[in-house]
Amino acid sequence: MHGLQRQIVELLPRLRRLARVLARDLTDADDLVQSTVERALIHQDQWRPGTRLDSWMFRIMKNAWIDESRSRTRRGKVFAPEEQGDNIGLDGAAAMEARLAASDVEKAMARLPDEQRLAVALVLVEGLSYKQAAEVLEVPQGTLTSRLVRGRMALLAELDGDAA
């Protein structure tokens, strides 16, 4: 396995995490990761060594998701909500509580508009800098910051509302 291919394999957990945020469905997320990796391998000559591979891959994923969303809109498909039952098999009150809290955050994230959900996922989940996330999304840094602030506020309002 070549160096770039090895690095892509190492990125798979992060790619899958971002894909779950975008697709909101495990099967669709897996398909999105596969599509992203395929596109990256086909166009690996476009990656510049010395630049961030994760940012390049996230940009490919964002574009693949946009293409898929447009295609689904044209076909008139509706996204299925994420299947319930993820908590089966966990034992212990603390584990269940943590899983429920994560589920609340995941549901709140799913209700954000795409641009806010992507901004939150790239900066708060994946840990990219504002500059890097803006480059992935191909928007000015100020636009990214606005989306992130609105997304954070919406998440906090939603999660505070659930706690009340």
Phi, psi and omega in degrees: 000131180286166183303314181294317180297320178296318179295322178296317178300319179295333179278350186307316179299321179290321177297318180294320179298314179294320179298322178295323178294317182290309190276331180062016178214131186299317181294314178296323179297316179297319178297321180294319177298315180299315179298318180298313181295318178301312180298320180296317181291321178295322185252028184298339177291345180273346178281134180261114177306142182098347175259170183284117179294322182298317179298319179297315180292320179297322178295318177300316180297316179302314180293321177296320179293319177300314179300315181294318180297317178296319179297317179294322179298317179297323180279350178076020179281153177245139178290131177282142176294154181299139182297145176275167177101010179295340185274354182297134177096348177277139175236158181098134182297320182295318179296319180293318179297316179297320180294319179294320178297317179296322178296320177299316180295316180299317179294319179296319178296322182296334181274352178288150171300151184310314185294325178287318180299318178295316180298313179298316182297315183292319184274309187274329181268311184271346175078020177287152174289164177302318181298313181296317180296320178298321178294317179300316182279350180059047177228160175297153182300324177297323178294316177301315181299316179299315180297319180294316179297313180297320179295316178299314181298317179296318178297313180298316179298317181294315182289324176293323179295324178291329183283336184285000000 
